[in-house]
Amino acid sequence: MTVATQLEILDLRHFSARQLRPLLETESRIWDQRLRWNYQSSTELLLQYLDSRILPGFVALDRGRICGFAFCVYEGQKAVVGDAFAVANDPTQALQITQTLLHHLLQLLQNSPGIQRIESQLLLYDTGSINSPFVAAGFSMYPRLFMEYDLRLAPGFTVTKTGDQHESKLPSQFELTRWSIDFYQAAAELIHECYLGHIDARINDQYCSLHGSLRFLHNIVRFPGCGVFDPNASWVLRDRHTGALVGMLLCSRVSSNVGHITQLCIAPAHRGHGLGRTLLGHCIRHLASLNFAAITLTVTEANHQAVKLYEDLGFFTRHRFDAMVLDKS
């Protein structure tokens, strides 16, 4: 008997948070095991939304037992696949259930009036493992890397130039300042400027407008989807003469002793002078001084310059996953 005939697929809004909690707590444990990510705060937020019965999505039942779910969120003319997860007796069967749920969800979205774009980044899944429903629906695929730096190496952290090891020096025209909400508007403007024409703007269309960049920044700072924002481990670079922001690194806590860089960007006019390396080095030393175990980040594999920077500093690829995009316009 195939997975498709074993499963019953029902509307997510028929189920309560209490019914789905065991499945979500299982998923949370996998986030911790695979990505060193305490997903509990995101789980609790999702459970609140589930009890409001407003999330579009589906639940899979195997002989009456809840074994999977998938949902999306609408943002104007765009829909984002929020999550998809299933459990089964073996990993292959769990992936088949997940793909069945995604197939139903994508069909729903493709037939939803007014939806012009669909985005998805499901970090838990290896590149290619859940691609079938997306490929069948005509999505473009962008492999991404989940990278990690072991902070136990940080006491000897140096920046290498022309064979000599030394800590990077900040040019005198710039000052390094901790994040403040006073930088909110300027930070969104910097993000928008940095991603014009960038491959990541194909993956996340929030980068394509100032309004979208403000929303992106708001999501990082206010919501736990990318960890709990840590203003004390987030930094901006400013021009001493003009006060303009020329660089920024934003960091969250994804567990008690693991940080996650949610944003690193340098203004196009100031690239090529080691400012990104300086920000990364400063963040690494700061978190190491607090006895953090590791720092992680995600980067698009085709962004070769960024990948090389991270690898040069000692980051390694812990996991490879896919971003998927369908743009009907």
mmCIF file with all atom_site columns, C-alpha atoms in Angstrom, residues 42-200:
data_model
loop_
_atom_site.group_PDB
_atom_site.id
_atom_site.type_symbol
_atom_site.label_atom_id
_atom_site.label_alt_id
_atom_site.label_comp_id
_atom_site.label_asym_id
_atom_site.label_entity_id
_atom_site.label_seq_id
_atom_site.pdbx_PDB_ins_code
_atom_site.Cartn_x
_atom_site.Cartn_y
_atom_site.Cartn_z
_atom_site.occupancy
_atom_site.B_iso_or_equiv
_atom_site.pdbx_formal_charge
_atom_site.auth_seq_id
_atom_site.auth_comp_id
_atom_site.auth_asym_id
_atom_site.auth_atom_id
_atom_site.pdbx_PDB_model_num
ATOM 1   C CA . SER A 1 42  ? 8.996  29.313 17.716  1.00 0.00 ? 42  SER A CA 1
ATOM 2   C CA . THR A 1 43  ? 6.968  26.210 18.610  1.00 0.00 ? 43  THR A CA 1
ATOM 3   C CA . GLU A 1 44  ? 5.013  28.082 21.286  1.00 0.00 ? 44  GLU A CA 1
ATOM 4   C CA . LEU A 1 45  ? 4.309  30.970 18.902  1.00 0.00 ? 45  LEU A CA 1
ATOM 5   C CA . LEU A 1 46  ? 3.106  28.552 16.234  1.00 0.00 ? 46  LEU A CA 1
ATOM 6   C CA . LEU A 1 47  ? 0.848  26.788 18.748  1.00 0.00 ? 47  LEU A CA 1
ATOM 7   C CA . GLN A 1 48  ? -0.802 30.129 19.526  1.00 0.00 ? 48  GLN A CA 1
ATOM 8   C CA . TYR A 1 49  ? -1.507 30.641 15.827  1.00 0.00 ? 49  TYR A CA 1
ATOM 9   C CA . LEU A 1 50  ? -2.836 27.105 15.523  1.00 0.00 ? 50  LEU A CA 1
ATOM 10  C CA . ASP A 1 51  ? -5.355 27.710 18.289  1.00 0.00 ? 51  ASP A CA 1
ATOM 11  C CA . SER A 1 52  ? -6.567 30.818 16.472  1.00 0.00 ? 52  SER A CA 1
ATOM 12  C CA . ARG A 1 53  ? -7.485 28.521 13.536  1.00 0.00 ? 53  ARG A CA 1
ATOM 13  C CA . ILE A 1 54  ? -6.270 31.044 10.945  1.00 0.00 ? 54  ILE A CA 1
ATOM 14  C CA . LEU A 1 55  ? -3.268 29.265 9.378   1.00 0.00 ? 55  LEU A CA 1
ATOM 15  C CA . PRO A 1 56  ? -3.855 27.740 5.933   1.00 0.00 ? 56  PRO A CA 1
ATOM 16  C CA . GLY A 1 57  ? -2.430 24.239 5.764   1.00 0.00 ? 57  GLY A CA 1
ATOM 17  C CA . PHE A 1 58  ? -2.934 20.509 6.097   1.00 0.00 ? 58  PHE A CA 1
ATOM 18  C CA . VAL A 1 59  ? -2.552 17.681 8.586   1.00 0.00 ? 59  VAL A CA 1
ATOM 19  C CA . ALA A 1 60  ? -1.699 14.097 7.647   1.00 0.00 ? 60  ALA A CA 1
ATOM 20  C CA . LEU A 1 61  ? -3.342 11.239 9.534   1.00 0.00 ? 61  LEU A CA 1
ATOM 21  C CA . ASP A 1 62  ? -2.121 7.666  9.337   1.00 0.00 ? 62  ASP A CA 1
ATOM 22  C CA . ARG A 1 63  ? -4.945 5.367  10.481  1.00 0.00 ? 63  ARG A CA 1
ATOM 23  C CA . GLY A 1 64  ? -6.355 8.225  12.547  1.00 0.00 ? 64  GLY A CA 1
ATOM 24  C CA . ARG A 1 65  ? -3.046 9.231  14.131  1.00 0.00 ? 65  ARG A CA 1
ATOM 25  C CA . ILE A 1 66  ? -1.592 12.687 13.418  1.00 0.00 ? 66  ILE A CA 1
ATOM 26  C CA . CYS A 1 67  ? 1.737  12.132 11.688  1.00 0.00 ? 67  CYS A CA 1
ATOM 27  C CA . GLY A 1 68  ? 2.470  15.355 9.820   1.00 0.00 ? 68  GLY A CA 1
ATOM 28  C CA . PHE A 1 69  ? 1.507  18.929 9.072   1.00 0.00 ? 69  PHE A CA 1
ATOM 29  C CA . ALA A 1 70  ? 2.308  21.766 6.675   1.00 0.00 ? 70  ALA A CA 1
ATOM 30  C CA . PHE A 1 71  ? 1.242  25.387 6.649   1.00 0.00 ? 71  PHE A CA 1
ATOM 31  C CA . CYS A 1 72  ? 1.810  28.699 4.901   1.00 0.00 ? 72  CYS A CA 1
ATOM 32  C CA . VAL A 1 73  ? 1.340  32.393 5.585   1.00 0.00 ? 73  VAL A CA 1
ATOM 33  C CA . TYR A 1 74  ? 0.077  35.069 3.223   1.00 0.00 ? 74  TYR A CA 1
ATOM 34  C CA . GLU A 1 75  ? 1.892  38.377 2.792   1.00 0.00 ? 75  GLU A CA 1
ATOM 35  C CA . GLY A 1 76  ? -0.141 40.383 0.302   1.00 0.00 ? 76  GLY A CA 1
ATOM 36  C CA . GLN A 1 77  ? 0.392  38.803 -3.127  1.00 0.00 ? 77  GLN A CA 1
ATOM 37  C CA . LYS A 1 78  ? 3.055  36.462 -1.742  1.00 0.00 ? 78  LYS A CA 1
ATOM 38  C CA . ALA A 1 79  ? 2.752  33.211 0.202   1.00 0.00 ? 79  ALA A CA 1
ATOM 39  C CA . VAL A 1 80  ? 5.531  31.693 2.288   1.00 0.00 ? 80  VAL A CA 1
ATOM 40  C CA . VAL A 1 81  ? 5.647  27.987 3.102   1.00 0.00 ? 81  VAL A CA 1
ATOM 41  C CA . GLY A 1 82  ? 6.117  28.224 6.858   1.00 0.00 ? 82  GLY A CA 1
ATOM 42  C CA . ASP A 1 83  ? 6.855  24.611 7.742   1.00 0.00 ? 83  ASP A CA 1
ATOM 43  C CA . ALA A 1 84  ? 6.314  20.979 6.789   1.00 0.00 ? 84  ALA A CA 1
ATOM 44  C CA . PHE A 1 85  ? 7.127  18.059 9.041   1.00 0.00 ? 85  PHE A CA 1
ATOM 45  C CA . ALA A 1 86  ? 6.152  14.412 9.441   1.00 0.00 ? 86  ALA A CA 1
ATOM 46  C CA . VAL A 1 87  ? 7.070  11.385 11.527  1.00 0.00 ? 87  VAL A CA 1
ATOM 47  C CA . ALA A 1 88  ? 6.956  7.721  10.490  1.00 0.00 ? 88  ALA A CA 1
ATOM 48  C CA . ASN A 1 89  ? 8.539  4.362  11.143  1.00 0.00 ? 89  ASN A CA 1
ATOM 49  C CA . ASP A 1 90  ? 11.467 5.162  8.865   1.00 0.00 ? 90  ASP A CA 1
ATOM 50  C CA . PRO A 1 91  ? 12.983 8.390  7.444   1.00 0.00 ? 91  PRO A CA 1
ATOM 51  C CA . THR A 1 92  ? 12.047 7.574  3.846   1.00 0.00 ? 92  THR A CA 1
ATOM 52  C CA . GLN A 1 93  ? 8.386  7.230  4.733   1.00 0.00 ? 93  GLN A CA 1
ATOM 53  C CA . ALA A 1 94  ? 8.493  10.474 6.757   1.00 0.00 ? 94  ALA A CA 1
ATOM 54  C CA . LEU A 1 95  ? 9.886  12.299 3.704   1.00 0.00 ? 95  LEU A CA 1
ATOM 55  C CA . GLN A 1 96  ? 7.152  10.809 1.511   1.00 0.00 ? 96  GLN A CA 1
ATOM 56  C CA . ILE A 1 97  ? 4.481  12.081 3.906   1.00 0.00 ? 97  ILE A CA 1
ATOM 57  C CA . THR A 1 98  ? 6.136  15.496 3.986   1.00 0.00 ? 98  THR A CA 1
ATOM 58  C CA . GLN A 1 99  ? 6.159  15.646 0.182   1.00 0.00 ? 99  GLN A CA 1
ATOM 59  C CA . THR A 1 100 ? 2.498  14.627 0.053   1.00 0.00 ? 100 THR A CA 1
ATOM 60  C CA . LEU A 1 101 ? 1.625  17.468 2.419   1.00 0.00 ? 101 LEU A CA 1
ATOM 61  C CA . LEU A 1 102 ? 3.710  19.914 0.389   1.00 0.00 ? 102 LEU A CA 1
ATOM 62  C CA . HIS A 1 103 ? 2.003  18.788 -2.819  1.00 0.00 ? 103 HIS A CA 1
ATOM 63  C CA . HIS A 1 104 ? -1.396 19.617 -1.304  1.00 0.00 ? 104 HIS A CA 1
ATOM 64  C CA . LEU A 1 105 ? -0.141 22.929 0.070   1.00 0.00 ? 105 LEU A CA 1
ATOM 65  C CA . LEU A 1 106 ? 1.393  24.025 -3.231  1.00 0.00 ? 106 LEU A CA 1
ATOM 66  C CA . GLN A 1 107 ? -1.793 23.088 -5.078  1.00 0.00 ? 107 GLN A CA 1
ATOM 67  C CA . LEU A 1 108 ? -3.731 25.265 -2.642  1.00 0.00 ? 108 LEU A CA 1
ATOM 68  C CA . LEU A 1 109 ? -1.371 28.197 -3.172  1.00 0.00 ? 109 LEU A CA 1
ATOM 69  C CA . GLN A 1 110 ? -1.244 27.877 -6.943  1.00 0.00 ? 110 GLN A CA 1
ATOM 70  C CA . ASN A 1 111 ? -5.043 28.022 -7.001  1.00 0.00 ? 111 ASN A CA 1
ATOM 71  C CA . SER A 1 112 ? -5.316 30.900 -4.520  1.00 0.00 ? 112 SER A CA 1
ATOM 72  C CA . PRO A 1 113 ? -6.557 34.071 -6.269  1.00 0.00 ? 113 PRO A CA 1
ATOM 73  C CA . GLY A 1 114 ? -4.117 36.969 -6.145  1.00 0.00 ? 114 GLY A CA 1
ATOM 74  C CA . ILE A 1 115 ? -1.038 34.966 -5.118  1.00 0.00 ? 115 ILE A CA 1
ATOM 75  C CA . GLN A 1 116 ? 1.741  35.903 -7.547  1.00 0.00 ? 116 GLN A CA 1
ATOM 76  C CA . ARG A 1 117 ? 4.749  34.538 -5.691  1.00 0.00 ? 117 ARG A CA 1
ATOM 77  C CA . ILE A 1 118 ? 5.539  31.595 -3.397  1.00 0.00 ? 118 ILE A CA 1
ATOM 78  C CA . GLU A 1 119 ? 8.730  31.269 -1.322  1.00 0.00 ? 119 GLU A CA 1
ATOM 79  C CA . SER A 1 120 ? 10.021 28.403 0.789   1.00 0.00 ? 120 SER A CA 1
ATOM 80  C CA . GLN A 1 121 ? 13.101 27.695 2.901   1.00 0.00 ? 121 GLN A CA 1
ATOM 81  C CA . LEU A 1 122 ? 12.768 24.547 4.997   1.00 0.00 ? 122 LEU A CA 1
ATOM 82  C CA . LEU A 1 123 ? 16.069 24.359 6.856   1.00 0.00 ? 123 LEU A CA 1
ATOM 83  C CA . LEU A 1 124 ? 15.666 20.871 8.295   1.00 0.00 ? 124 LEU A CA 1
ATOM 84  C CA . TYR A 1 125 ? 15.748 19.128 4.928   1.00 0.00 ? 125 TYR A CA 1
ATOM 85  C CA . ASP A 1 126 ? 18.863 18.206 2.956   1.00 0.00 ? 126 ASP A CA 1
ATOM 86  C CA . THR A 1 127 ? 19.217 19.602 -0.545  1.00 0.00 ? 127 THR A CA 1
ATOM 87  C CA . GLY A 1 128 ? 17.057 17.597 -2.950  1.00 0.00 ? 128 GLY A CA 1
ATOM 88  C CA . SER A 1 129 ? 15.246 15.556 -0.300  1.00 0.00 ? 129 SER A CA 1
ATOM 89  C CA . ILE A 1 130 ? 11.828 17.258 -0.646  1.00 0.00 ? 130 ILE A CA 1
ATOM 90  C CA . ASN A 1 131 ? 12.218 18.854 -4.083  1.00 0.00 ? 131 ASN A CA 1
ATOM 91  C CA . SER A 1 132 ? 9.723  16.752 -6.046  1.00 0.00 ? 132 SER A CA 1
ATOM 92  C CA . PRO A 1 133 ? 6.536  18.778 -5.386  1.00 0.00 ? 133 PRO A CA 1
ATOM 93  C CA . PHE A 1 134 ? 8.393  22.053 -5.936  1.00 0.00 ? 134 PHE A CA 1
ATOM 94  C CA . VAL A 1 135 ? 10.047 20.937 -9.177  1.00 0.00 ? 135 VAL A CA 1
ATOM 95  C CA . ALA A 1 136 ? 6.710  19.598 -10.444 1.00 0.00 ? 136 ALA A CA 1
ATOM 96  C CA . ALA A 1 137 ? 5.144  22.997 -9.727  1.00 0.00 ? 137 ALA A CA 1
ATOM 97  C CA . GLY A 1 138 ? 7.876  24.867 -11.638 1.00 0.00 ? 138 GLY A CA 1
ATOM 98  C CA . PHE A 1 139 ? 9.830  26.370 -8.747  1.00 0.00 ? 139 PHE A CA 1
ATOM 99  C CA . SER A 1 140 ? 13.384 27.674 -9.115  1.00 0.00 ? 140 SER A CA 1
ATOM 100 C CA . MET A 1 141 ? 15.833 26.080 -6.676  1.00 0.00 ? 141 MET A CA 1
ATOM 101 C CA . TYR A 1 142 ? 18.684 27.836 -4.847  1.00 0.00 ? 142 TYR A CA 1
ATOM 102 C CA . PRO A 1 143 ? 20.978 25.641 -2.723  1.00 0.00 ? 143 PRO A CA 1
ATOM 103 C CA . ARG A 1 144 ? 22.019 27.292 0.551   1.00 0.00 ? 144 ARG A CA 1
ATOM 104 C CA . LEU A 1 145 ? 24.547 26.470 3.257   1.00 0.00 ? 145 LEU A CA 1
ATOM 105 C CA . PHE A 1 146 ? 24.066 26.343 7.010   1.00 0.00 ? 146 PHE A CA 1
ATOM 106 C CA . MET A 1 147 ? 27.557 27.131 8.312   1.00 0.00 ? 147 MET A CA 1
ATOM 107 C CA . GLU A 1 148 ? 29.060 26.969 11.799  1.00 0.00 ? 148 GLU A CA 1
ATOM 108 C CA . TYR A 1 149 ? 32.089 28.376 13.610  1.00 0.00 ? 149 TYR A CA 1
ATOM 109 C CA . ASP A 1 150 ? 33.416 26.556 16.673  1.00 0.00 ? 150 ASP A CA 1
ATOM 110 C CA . LEU A 1 151 ? 33.927 29.315 19.232  1.00 0.00 ? 151 LEU A CA 1
ATOM 111 C CA . ARG A 1 152 ? 36.343 27.176 21.193  1.00 0.00 ? 152 ARG A CA 1
ATOM 112 C CA . LEU A 1 153 ? 38.803 28.208 18.479  1.00 0.00 ? 153 LEU A CA 1
ATOM 113 C CA . ALA A 1 154 ? 38.082 31.897 18.992  1.00 0.00 ? 154 ALA A CA 1
ATOM 114 C CA . PRO A 1 155 ? 40.844 32.762 21.534  1.00 0.00 ? 155 PRO A CA 1
ATOM 115 C CA . GLY A 1 156 ? 43.332 32.318 18.692  1.00 0.00 ? 156 GLY A CA 1
ATOM 116 C CA . PHE A 1 157 ? 41.114 34.016 16.132  1.00 0.00 ? 157 PHE A CA 1
ATOM 117 C CA . THR A 1 158 ? 43.089 36.161 13.728  1.00 0.00 ? 158 THR A CA 1
ATOM 118 C CA . VAL A 1 159 ? 42.648 37.707 10.332  1.00 0.00 ? 159 VAL A CA 1
ATOM 119 C CA . THR A 1 160 ? 45.251 36.778 7.770   1.00 0.00 ? 160 THR A CA 1
ATOM 120 C CA . LYS A 1 161 ? 46.549 39.225 5.174   1.00 0.00 ? 161 LYS A CA 1
ATOM 121 C CA . THR A 1 162 ? 49.527 38.586 2.908   1.00 0.00 ? 162 THR A CA 1
ATOM 122 C CA . GLY A 1 163 ? 50.626 35.725 5.098   1.00 0.00 ? 163 GLY A CA 1
ATOM 123 C CA . ASP A 1 164 ? 50.826 37.656 8.383   1.00 0.00 ? 164 ASP A CA 1
ATOM 124 C CA . GLN A 1 165 ? 48.442 36.936 11.225  1.00 0.00 ? 165 GLN A CA 1
ATOM 125 C CA . HIS A 1 166 ? 46.976 39.836 13.141  1.00 0.00 ? 166 HIS A CA 1
ATOM 126 C CA . GLU A 1 167 ? 43.626 41.121 14.272  1.00 0.00 ? 167 GLU A CA 1
ATOM 127 C CA . SER A 1 168 ? 41.922 43.231 11.649  1.00 0.00 ? 168 SER A CA 1
ATOM 128 C CA . LYS A 1 169 ? 42.135 46.982 12.158  1.00 0.00 ? 169 LYS A CA 1
ATOM 129 C CA . LEU A 1 170 ? 39.199 49.273 11.535  1.00 0.00 ? 170 LEU A CA 1
ATOM 130 C CA . PRO A 1 171 ? 40.008 52.247 9.262   1.00 0.00 ? 171 PRO A CA 1
ATOM 131 C CA . SER A 1 172 ? 39.989 55.473 11.268  1.00 0.00 ? 172 SER A CA 1
ATOM 132 C CA . GLN A 1 173 ? 37.078 56.960 9.312   1.00 0.00 ? 173 GLN A CA 1
ATOM 133 C CA . PHE A 1 174 ? 34.708 54.310 10.731  1.00 0.00 ? 174 PHE A CA 1
ATOM 134 C CA . GLU A 1 175 ? 33.404 53.642 14.225  1.00 0.00 ? 175 GLU A CA 1
ATOM 135 C CA . LEU A 1 176 ? 31.960 50.411 15.557  1.00 0.00 ? 176 LEU A CA 1
ATOM 136 C CA . THR A 1 177 ? 28.762 50.850 17.588  1.00 0.00 ? 177 THR A CA 1
ATOM 137 C CA . ARG A 1 178 ? 26.343 48.432 19.246  1.00 0.00 ? 178 ARG A CA 1
ATOM 138 C CA . TRP A 1 179 ? 22.928 48.082 17.707  1.00 0.00 ? 179 TRP A CA 1
ATOM 139 C CA . SER A 1 180 ? 20.234 50.523 18.812  1.00 0.00 ? 180 SER A CA 1
ATOM 140 C CA . ILE A 1 181 ? 16.638 50.985 17.690  1.00 0.00 ? 181 ILE A CA 1
ATOM 141 C CA . ASP A 1 182 ? 17.763 54.477 16.649  1.00 0.00 ? 182 ASP A CA 1
ATOM 142 C CA . PHE A 1 183 ? 19.394 52.786 13.633  1.00 0.00 ? 183 PHE A CA 1
ATOM 143 C CA . TYR A 1 184 ? 16.177 51.091 12.484  1.00 0.00 ? 184 TYR A CA 1
ATOM 144 C CA . GLN A 1 185 ? 15.375 53.194 9.426   1.00 0.00 ? 185 GLN A CA 1
ATOM 145 C CA . ALA A 1 186 ? 19.005 53.581 8.335   1.00 0.00 ? 186 ALA A CA 1
ATOM 146 C CA . ALA A 1 187 ? 19.548 49.830 8.760   1.00 0.00 ? 187 ALA A CA 1
ATOM 147 C CA . ALA A 1 188 ? 16.584 49.006 6.517   1.00 0.00 ? 188 ALA A CA 1
ATOM 148 C CA . GLU A 1 189 ? 17.886 51.450 3.918   1.00 0.00 ? 189 GLU A CA 1
ATOM 149 C CA . LEU A 1 190 ? 21.317 49.777 4.083   1.00 0.00 ? 190 LEU A CA 1
ATOM 150 C CA . ILE A 1 191 ? 19.785 46.306 3.657   1.00 0.00 ? 191 ILE A CA 1
ATOM 151 C CA . HIS A 1 192 ? 17.788 47.457 0.644   1.00 0.00 ? 192 HIS A CA 1
ATOM 152 C CA . GLU A 1 193 ? 20.862 49.102 -0.928  1.00 0.00 ? 193 GLU A CA 1
ATOM 153 C CA . CYS A 1 194 ? 23.062 46.050 -0.339  1.00 0.00 ? 194 CYS A CA 1
ATOM 154 C CA . TYR A 1 195 ? 20.698 43.559 -1.975  1.00 0.00 ? 195 TYR A CA 1
ATOM 155 C CA . LEU A 1 196 ? 19.848 45.437 -5.165  1.00 0.00 ? 196 LEU A CA 1
ATOM 156 C CA . GLY A 1 197 ? 20.560 42.941 -7.937  1.00 0.00 ? 197 GLY A CA 1
ATOM 157 C CA . HIS A 1 198 ? 21.810 40.359 -5.408  1.00 0.00 ? 198 HIS A CA 1
ATOM 158 C CA . ILE A 1 199 ? 20.960 36.663 -5.764  1.00 0.00 ? 199 ILE A CA 1
ATOM 159 C CA . ASP A 1 200 ? 19.325 36.709 -2.312  1.00 0.00 ? 200 ASP A CA 1
#
